[in-house]
Amino acid sequence: MKKIEEILEKVKSGELDIEQASENVEALFFKDLGHTVIDMDRERRTRQAEVIYCAGKTVEQIKDILSAHELEQNGVLCTRMSNEIYEQIKEHFPAGEYDSVSRLFMLQKKQRFLNRGYIAVVSAGTSDKPVAEEAAQTIEFYGHEARRFNDVGVAGLHRLLRHIDEIRGANVIITVAGMEGALTSVVGGLVGVPVIAVPTSVGYGASFHGFTALLSMLNSCASGVSVVNIDNGFGAGYLSVMINN
Amino acid sequence: MKKIEEILEKVKSGELDIEQASENVEALFFKDLGHTVIDMDRERRTRQAEVIYCAGKTVEQIKDILSAHELEQNGVLCTRMSNEIYEQIKEHFPAGEYDSVSRLFMLQKKQRFLNRGYIAVVSAGTSDKPVAEEAAQTIEFYGHEARRFNDVGVAGLHRLLRHIDEIRGANVIITVAGMEGALTSVVGGLVGVPVIAVPTSVGYGASFHGFTALLSMLNSCASGVSVVNIDNGFGAGYLSVMINN
Amino acid sequence: MKKIEEILEKVKSGELDIEQASENVEALFFKDLGHTVIDMDRERRTRQAEVIYCAGKTVEQIKDILSAHELEQNGVLCTRMSNEIYEQIKEHFPAGEYDSVSRLFMLQKKQRFLNRGYIAVVSAGTSDKPVAEEAAQTIEFYGHEARRFNDVGVAGLHRLLRHIDEIRGANVIITVAGMEGALTSVVGGLVGVPVIAVPTSVGYGASFHGFTALLSMLNSCASGVSVVNIDNGFGAGYLSVMINN
Amino acid sequence: MKKIEEILEKVKSGELDIEQASENVEALFFKDLGHTVIDMDRERRTRQAEVIYCAGKTVEQIKDILSAHELEQNGVLCTRMSNEIYEQIKEHFPAGEYDSVSRLFMLQKKQRFLNRGYIAVVSAGTSDKPVAEEAAQTIEFYGHEARRFNDVGVAGLHRLLRHIDEIRGANVIITVAGMEGALTSVVGGLVGVPVIAVPTSVGYGASFHGFTALLSMLNSCASGVSVVNIDNGFGAGYLSVMINN
Amino acid sequence: MKKIEEILEKVKSGELDIEQASENVEALFFKDLGHTVIDMDRERRTRQAEVIYCAGKTVEQIKDILSAHELEQNGVLCTRMSNEIYEQIKEHFPAGEYDSVSRLFMLQKKQRFLNRGYIAVVSAGTSDKPVAEEAAQTIEFYGHEARRFNDVGVAGLHRLLRHIDEIRGANVIITVAGMEGALTSVVGGLVGVPVIAVPTSVGYGASFHGFTALLSMLNSCASGVSVVNIDNGFGAGYLSVMINN
Amino acid sequence: MKKIEEILEKVKSGELDIEQASENVEALFFKDLGHTVIDMDRERRTRQAEVIYCAGKTVEQIKDILSAHELEQNGVLCTRMSNEIYEQIKEHFPAGEYDSVSRLFMLQKKQRFLNRGYIAVVSAGTSDKPVAEEAAQTIEFYGHEARRFNDVGVAGLHRLLRHIDEIRGANVIITVAGMEGALTSVVGGLVGVPVIAVPTSVGYGASFHGFTALLSMLNSCASGVSVVNIDNGFGAGYLSVMINN
Amino acid sequence: MKKIEEILEKVKSGELDIEQASENVEALFFKDLGHTVIDMDRERRTRQAEVIYCAGKTVEQIKDILSAHELEQNGVLCTRMSNEIYEQIKEHFPAGEYDSVSRLFMLQKKQRFLNRGYIAVVSAGTSDKPVAEEAAQTIEFYGHEARRFNDVGVAGLHRLLRHIDEIRGANVIITVAGMEGALTSVVGGLVGVPVIAVPTSVGYGASFHGFTALLSMLNSCASGVSVVNIDNGFGAGYLSVMINN
Amino acid sequence: MKKIEEILEKVKSGELDIEQASENVEALFFKDLGHTVIDMDRERRTRQAEVIYCAGKTVEQIKDILSAHELEQNGVLCTRMSNEIYEQIKEHFPAGEYDSVSRLFMLQKKQRFLNRGYIAVVSAGTSDKPVAEEAAQTIEFYGHEARRFNDVGVAGLHRLLRHIDEIRGANVIITVAGMEGALTSVVGGLVGVPVIAVPTSVGYGASFHGFTALLSMLNSCASGVSVVNIDNGFGAGYLSVMINN
C-alpha cells in the first residue's frame, strides 16, 4: 500500500516520530467519530465507494460522516435518505445530488459510463418504481449503464415479451416486484444471465409487506436466480455492478 | 320433497303410524352411525354426491359409511384413500374404482360426460401430478370433461404458450403448482375465464410445504383468480364443476 | 382483429408508410407512459375493462393513466382510491363516479344490468361493509346484479337463516367476514353454488389483520369454496362476474 | 389440616420425635422419586385427583408414579398413554381401566355420577373423535355426566340444529373441531352457557396441525367462548368439571 | 314466548291483520338498520344484554344502534369506544356511563349486585390495567361482584401470595398479563376454580403484541385454565359471569 | 432482617400495638398505590435497586411510583422514558438525571465505580447506539465500569479486530446488533468470557423488527452466548452487573 | 437456428412433407412424455445443460427423462437423487456418475475446466458438506473450477482468515452455512466479488430447519450478497457459473 | 505462547528447517481433516476444552475428530451423540464415558470439582430431564458442582418453594422448562444471581416444539434472565461455567 510506504519513508527520514507515524497509519484505515467508525480502506479492499444507510441515523451523524468522507475526497452513496433529512443537509454539501424517488444522495466521483454492456432493471408495476430507481441509480453511480423496463408485470405478459430481446442482451438482470413476485420466474426462465430478484413491499393483506414476494422468489422454479432483502434496490444494484465488473 | 309426501300419504292411509313416520322422515335426512352422521339429503341440497375425506378415519369407519351409501345407491367419492386402506376395503365394494396416483375411490353413478365444454387442469411440474389428477378425476366423476396440461411451468414459458389457445377455450381453468406458484399469475393474465389456483406442497426449504405457493397465489397480480387449500385438488375440481354447471 | 386490418388497408393504399403503420399497430396494444404501460388490448383479451389499483400510485400517475383511457373511451375501474386522491382528480374527470365507502372510482361505460340472475354479497358484521361494498359495486360496474345481505354473521344464526332462500337463489355467492370467518363455512354448507370467500382485516389481537380469517376460510369444511386475498372485495366481485358470464 | 394435627398430637405425646415428625409432615405434601416430585396435597388444594401426562415419560417413570399414588389410594388419571406403554404396565395395575381411543388410563376412585346436570361434548367430524372422547371420559372420571354429539360440523348445519335443544340444556359445552373450527362460533351464538373450544389437529395444508382452528376459535364472534391448547381434550374436560362443580 | 302470543291474540281479535302481525313478529327478533341487523331476541336466547364492539364502526352507525336499543329499553354494553367517539355521542345518550380507562360505555339496566360470591380479576402489571378494568366493569355491568388484584405479577411473587387466600375464595378467576404471561400458571396451580386467562399486548420486541403471552397461556402447565383473545377483557368478564350464573 | 427486629422491639416495649406493628411490617415489603404495588424489599432480596419500565404507564402513575421510592430514599432506574414524559416530571424530581439517547431516568444513590474490572458494550452500527447506551448507562447506574465499542460490525471486520484485546479483557461482554446480528458469533468465538447478546430492531424488510437478529443470536455457533429480548439494553446491562458481582 | 433450416431445405427438396416437417420442428423444442415435457431447446436458450430435480419424481419418470436426453446426447445434471433411486437406474445409464454426498447424478458432456479463474465454495461446518459439495460439483459439471474451504465457520475466525487471500482471489464466492449463518457477513465484508449465500438446514430448535440462516443472510450487513433457497447448493453453483461466464 | 518458543529454539539450533518449523507452528493452531478443521488452540483462547456437536456428522467424521484430539491429549465433550453412534465408537475410545440420558460423551481430563460454590439446575417436569442432565453433566465435565432440582414446575409452587433457599445460594441458576416456561420468571423474581433459561421442546400443539417456551422466557418480567436455544442444555451449562469462573 503506497500511502503506508510514504509514511514509513518519513519515519526513516525523521520527518515523523514513531507515535505520529502510528497514528497516521491508523488514519489510513479508520476515522472514529465516536458514534461511527469510518472505514477509510473500503475502496481499496472491496473496490467500491462507501455507502451510508441513513434510516435510523440522526442528521448530525449523517453530516459528520459525509464531512469526513468529503475531506478525503471519497465518493459516497447515501441510501434511504428522506426528504426531511435532505432539506437539512443540502446546503452543507452543495455538490451532492439527491433524487426524491429513489431517496439516494450521491457525493462526488460519479464516473462516466464504462463500456461494459448494460444491466437491465425490470419492474412489475408502477408502485415498484422507487425500488427500481434505487437499483438503477446505484448502477449509474458506479459508472455502469442501467436500462429500465417499467410496469411489465406478468398479468399482461405481452408487455414483457415485447422487450425480451433487449432484456436478454443484458449482462445482469434485476427483477423488481411485489405481490406474488412471479415476474422473476418468468424472466429467469427466458434468459441465460444472472438474475437478481428484489421483492418489494407493494401489495396488501397476505403480501405481508413483501414477505410473500420474498418467499416466492426464493422458490423460483427458474435457475440462475438469487434474492436480496425486501425493497433492497441498492443491494441489487451494487451486486449487479460487482458481477458486471 | 317427493319422498316426504310419500310418507305422509302412508300416514294418511294408516300404513304407517306417527312414530314410524317421524323416524322415516328423519331417515331421509340423516343416518347416524355413532361415529359419523351421514347426510342423506346432500345431493338434493347441494346438487352433488357425497364426498368422504378418508385421512384420519379408520378402515371400519370408512366401510360403515360406504355401506350406508351403497344401500341408498348414492354415488360416493372418497378422497385421500391410501393404498393400505384400499387393499382392506376393495373386496367389500367390488364396484368401486380406485386410482393410486390421485388416491381417489369412486362408487357408483359415474355419469357420462355432459355436453358443457371442458375444464382445463394446468400443472407446473411432474411432481404436481397427484394433485392435478385429483382435480381432473373429480371433474370426470361428476360427468364433466377435464383436459390435462402437465409440466408447463413458467421456467420454460414456451411449453405453456404452445397450448394457450386450448387453455383459453376452457370454461374454467385450474392451475396446480408448488414452489413459487407463478404459473397462476401467468395463466390468469392470459385468459378471460375463472382461474382456481391449487398450491401444492412440492418444493423444499422456504417453500414451507406449499405455504409459499399459497401466499403467492393469494397475491396474484392477475384478476379472476381464487385459491383453495394446499394440495386440495378435489376442492378445485369440485368448485370447477359447480361453476361449469 | 379489425383495427389491424384497417391499418393494413391504409398501408396497401399508401395512406400510411411502413414505419407509421408499425407504430399504429403497437398503439393498439400498449401505451407507454414511462411509469406505466397501459394495456390497450385488455378488454378484447380478458373480456373486461381495465382496473387501476391506486394504492402506492401518485396523483400524477393516476391522472395520466385515466387520461389515456379516457381518450380511448375505455371504461376504467379504480380501486383503493382514497378521498384525498379523489379530491385532487375529480375536476379532471367530471364523468367519474366515486364512492367513499368502497373507495371505488368508476369511469364511463357502466352498462345497464344484464339479465343473468344475481350475485349474493353476504357480510358478517357492520365493520365488513367497505369490503362488501367494494365487491358489490364492482359487480354492478360490470353490469351484473348484486344483492347485499349485511350483518348476518353466525353469532346470531337466525339473522342469516331468514335470508337463506334468497341467498341460495344466487348464481354465485360472496362471503365477507373478518375475525374467525365462520360465515363462509355455514353458507358453504347450505348452498349448491360457488362461494367466493373474502377475509377482512376486521378484528384485533390474534386476528392478525385478517390472516386468521384467511386461514379459516382456506380450511373450510364446506366444499365449493375458494378464497381471495384479505380485504380483496374487488377480486371477489370481478371473479363472480366472470363466473356469472 | 387434620393429618398435621394427628402428627402434632404424636409429638406432644412423645410417640414421634421432632425429626420424624418433620419428615411425616413433609410426606403429606410431597413424595420425591428423584425424576418426579409427587404432589400429595393436590386433591385437598385443587379439589381434584392427580393427572399424569404420559407423553415424554419412560415406562419406568410412569410405573413409579402410579405405584406411589396407588399406595396412598389416590385416584389418578393418565393422559396420552400410548398402547405400547399400556401393554407394559397393565399387569402391574390390574385395577386400571384403559381406553385406546382417548388414550386415557384411569386408576381407582372413579365416582358414580353426581346429580348436577350434564356437560355437552360437541364434535365436528369423525376424525375429531379421539379428542372428544378424551374430554368426555375425563368428565366421567370425575363423576359428571357427559353427553356426546359427534360429527355435527357446520358443513351440514341441520345435523347440529336437530340436537340444539339438548345442547342448550347443558351446563357447560365443549366444542371439538379441526380445520376452520367454525362449529364453535355457531354453537356459541345459539346458547347461553359457557363454551370451551378445543381445536384439533385434524386437517391438512394450511390447517397447520390445528393452529388455524386455534386462531379461529380465539377470534370467535360469539361471546362466552374460551379456548384450550390444540388436541387438549383433557384440559377442556377438566375445566368443564370445575365449572360444573 | 309471551310477546308472540300477544300478537296472535290481536290477530284473533282482528286488531291486527296478517301482514302487520307478521312484521310485528319479525320485529321481536330483528331490527334491520341497513348496515346492522339488531338482534332483539338476544337477551332471551343467551340470557345477556347486547354488546356492541365499537372499533371499526362509524359514529353514525353506533348512534343508530344505541337508539334502536334505547327505544326497546334494552341494556347495552359498548366496548372499545374511544374518547373521540364518546365525545360525539354523549349528549344523545345522557343516561349512558363512560369509563375512559376500560373504554366501556354502558346504557341502562345496570343491575345491583347479585348475591353469588365474587369473581377475582388478577393483573400482572400497571400497564395491564385497561384490560383488567374492561373485565371487571363488564362483570359489574351484569350485576356480579368483581374484586381487583392489580400489579401482582410473578416477578415479585410475594405480592401475589399475600392475597392468595382471597383469590382462592373467588368462584372464577380472571388473570390478565402481557409479556410472558406466567401469572396464569402460578395462579392456576394454586387454586381449585376455573381460571380465564387474558393475554395483553403489554410488552415489546418478542412479545409480538401479546402473541407470546397468548401462546404461553395456552400451554399453561396448570389445569383448569382457558384463554381468550389478546386484550379481550370483555370476553373474559362476560364468560366469568356465565360461569358464575 | 433488622427492620423487623426493630418493630418487634417496639411491640415488646409497648411502643406499638399489634395492629400497628402488623401494618409496619407489611410496609417493609409493599406499598400499594392502587394501580401499582411497590416492592420495598427488592434491594434486599435481589441485591439491586428498583427498576420502572415506563412504556404503557401514565405520567401520574410514574410520578406516584417515583415519589414513593423517593420517600424511602431508594435508588430507582426508569427505562423507556420518553422525552414527553420527562418534560412533565422533571420539576418534581430535580435530583433525577435523564439521558435522551438511552431514555433512562435515574434517581439517587448512583454509586461510584466499584473496582471489579469492566464490562464491554460492543455495538454493530451507529443506529444501535440507543440500545447500547441503555446497556452501558445501566451498568454505570449500578456502579460498574462500562467500556463502549461502537460501530464495529462485521461488515468491516478490522474495525472490530483492532479492539479485540481490550474486549477480551472484559469480565462480561454485551453485543448489540440488528440486521443479521453476526457480531455476536464473531465476538463469541474470539473470547473466553460470557457474552450477552442484544438483538436490536435496526433493519428493514426481512429483519422483522429485530426478530431475525434474535433468532440468529439464539443459534450462534459460538458457545458462551445467551440472549435477551429485542432492544432490551437494560436487561443485558442488569444481567452483566449480576455476573460481574 | 441451423436445424430448422435443414428441415426447411428438406421440405424444399420434397424429402419431407409439410406435416412431417412441422412435427420435426416442434421436436426441436419439446418432447412430451405425458408426465413431463422435455425442453429440448434449453441449452441454446439459457446456454446451460438440462437439470432434473429428482425429489418427488418416480423412478420410471426419471428413467424416461434421462433416456430422452441420452438419445439427443444432451448433458443432464440430476439433483437430489437418493441412493435408492440411483440403485434402480444405474444399470440403464452406465455412463452416468453418481456422488452419494451431494446426491448428484451426471450424464455425459462433462467438459474439461475452462480457463476462467476459480469459484470459492466456503462452508461453515462439517455438517454443511453435502450442500457445499452439491454446489462445488455443479460448478465442475459445467466445466469451471471450484475450490473448497470446509469447516471455516466464524466460531473460530482464524480458520477462515488463514485462507482469506485465496478466497479473495476467486471470481465468485459461495458461502454455505446453517445455524445463524454469520459466515456470509464476515466473508462479504472482506471481499470485493459477488457472494452467493446458501443457508442450510443444519441446526436445531430455533434454527427452524434453515429459516434462521436464510433470514440472517438476507439481512447481511455486507453489500454484494444475495441468497438462494435453503440447502440449494445446486442453485448457488449454477448461478456462480453464470456469473463466471 | 510456550510451544511456539520451543519451535523457534529448534530453528535457531538448526534442529528444524524453516519449512518444518512453519508447519509445526500451524499445527499448534489447526489440524485439517478435510471435512473438519480442528481448532487446536481453543483451550488457550477460550479457556475451555473442545466440544463436538455430533448431530449431522457421520461416524467416520466423529472418530477422526476424536482421534485427533486424543493424540493431543485434549479433553473433548461430545454433545447429541445418539446411542447408535456410541455403539459404533465405544471400542475405539475405551476411556470415554457415555450417558444415554444426556447423550453426552466425554473424553479425558475430567477435573475434580473446583471449590467455587455450586450451580443450580432447576427443571420444571420429568420430561425435561434429558436437557437438564445435559446442562448438569456439562457443568461437571468442566469441574464445577451442579445441584439438580427436578420436577419443580410452577403448577405446584410449593415444590419449588421448599428448595428456594438452596437455589438462592447458587452462584448461577439454570432453569429448564417446556410448555409455557413460567418457571423462569418465578425463579428469576426470587433470586439475586444470573438466571440462564433453557426452553425445551416438551409440550404439544401450540408449544410449537419449544418456541412458545423460548418466546416466553425472552419476555420474562424478571430481570437478570437470559436465554439459549431450545433444548440447548449444553450451552446453558457451558455459559454457567464461564460465569462461575
Tab-separated table of C-alpha atoms in Angstrom, chain E residues 101-103 121-136 148-154 159 174-184 198-203 207 210 213 217 230-233, chain F residues 35-36 53 55-58 61, chain H residues 221:
chain	number	residue	atom	x	y	z
E	101	VAL	CA	-59.673	3.531	31.139
E	102	SER	CA	-61.682	0.482	30.092
E	103	ARG	CA	-63.246	2.331	27.148
E	121	VAL	CA	-59.599	-10.086	38.428
E	122	VAL	CA	-55.867	-10.560	38.918
E	123	SER	CA	-53.494	-8.499	36.784
E	124	ALA	CA	-49.740	-8.649	36.428
E	125	GLY	CA	-48.629	-5.072	35.920
E	126	THR	CA	-49.697	-1.467	35.994
E	127	SER	CA	-49.890	-1.361	32.201
E	128	ASP	CA	-52.395	-4.223	32.125
E	129	LYS	CA	-54.951	-2.079	33.940
E	130	PRO	CA	-57.123	-1.060	30.949
E	131	VAL	CA	-57.756	-4.692	30.081
E	132	ALA	CA	-58.325	-5.679	33.689
E	133	GLU	CA	-60.806	-2.847	34.092
E	134	GLU	CA	-62.640	-3.905	30.938
E	135	ALA	CA	-63.101	-7.313	32.534
E	136	ALA	CA	-64.034	-6.008	35.976
E	148	ARG	CA	-59.384	-6.435	41.674
E	149	PHE	CA	-55.846	-7.583	42.442
E	150	ASN	CA	-53.581	-5.256	40.477
E	151	ASP	CA	-49.851	-5.373	39.833
E	152	VAL	CA	-49.225	-8.775	41.370
E	153	GLY	CA	-47.047	-10.272	38.614
E	154	VAL	CA	-44.719	-13.148	39.388
E	159	ARG	CA	-47.117	-9.529	46.061
E	174	ILE	CA	-59.518	-13.927	35.550
E	175	THR	CA	-55.772	-13.470	35.058
E	176	VAL	CA	-54.609	-10.545	32.963
E	177	ALA	CA	-50.969	-10.412	31.861
E	178	GLY	CA	-48.728	-9.430	28.982
E	179	MET	CA	-45.060	-10.202	28.377
E	180	GLU	CA	-44.609	-13.901	29.210
E	181	GLY	CA	-47.960	-14.320	30.980
E	182	ALA	CA	-46.544	-16.527	33.736
E	183	LEU	CA	-49.074	-15.227	36.236
E	184	THR	CA	-51.686	-17.565	34.794
E	198	VAL	CA	-56.430	-12.808	29.125
E	199	PRO	CA	-53.142	-12.140	27.329
E	200	THR	CA	-52.433	-8.441	26.872
E	201	SER	CA	-50.410	-6.603	24.282
E	202	VAL	CA	-48.179	-5.162	27.009
E	203	GLY	CA	-44.532	-5.759	26.202
E	207	SER	CA	-43.802	-10.171	22.919
E	210	GLY	CA	-49.423	-10.182	23.054
E	213	ALA	CA	-48.486	-14.229	26.277
E	217	MET	CA	-51.217	-19.216	28.475
E	230	ILE	CA	-55.402	-10.751	23.243
E	231	ASP	CA	-56.689	-7.743	25.224
E	232	ASN	CA	-60.171	-9.274	25.320
E	233	GLY	CA	-61.059	-8.163	28.831
F	35	HIS	CA	-52.519	0.801	40.286
F	36	THR	CA	-49.079	-0.356	41.400
F	53	TYR	CA	-40.483	0.228	32.874
F	55	ALA	CA	-43.782	2.429	28.446
F	56	GLY	CA	-47.540	1.977	28.942
F	57	LYS	CA	-47.657	3.851	32.242
F	58	THR	CA	-49.289	7.258	32.612
F	61	GLN	CA	-48.560	6.572	37.720
H	221	CYS	CA	-40.848	-9.969	33.587
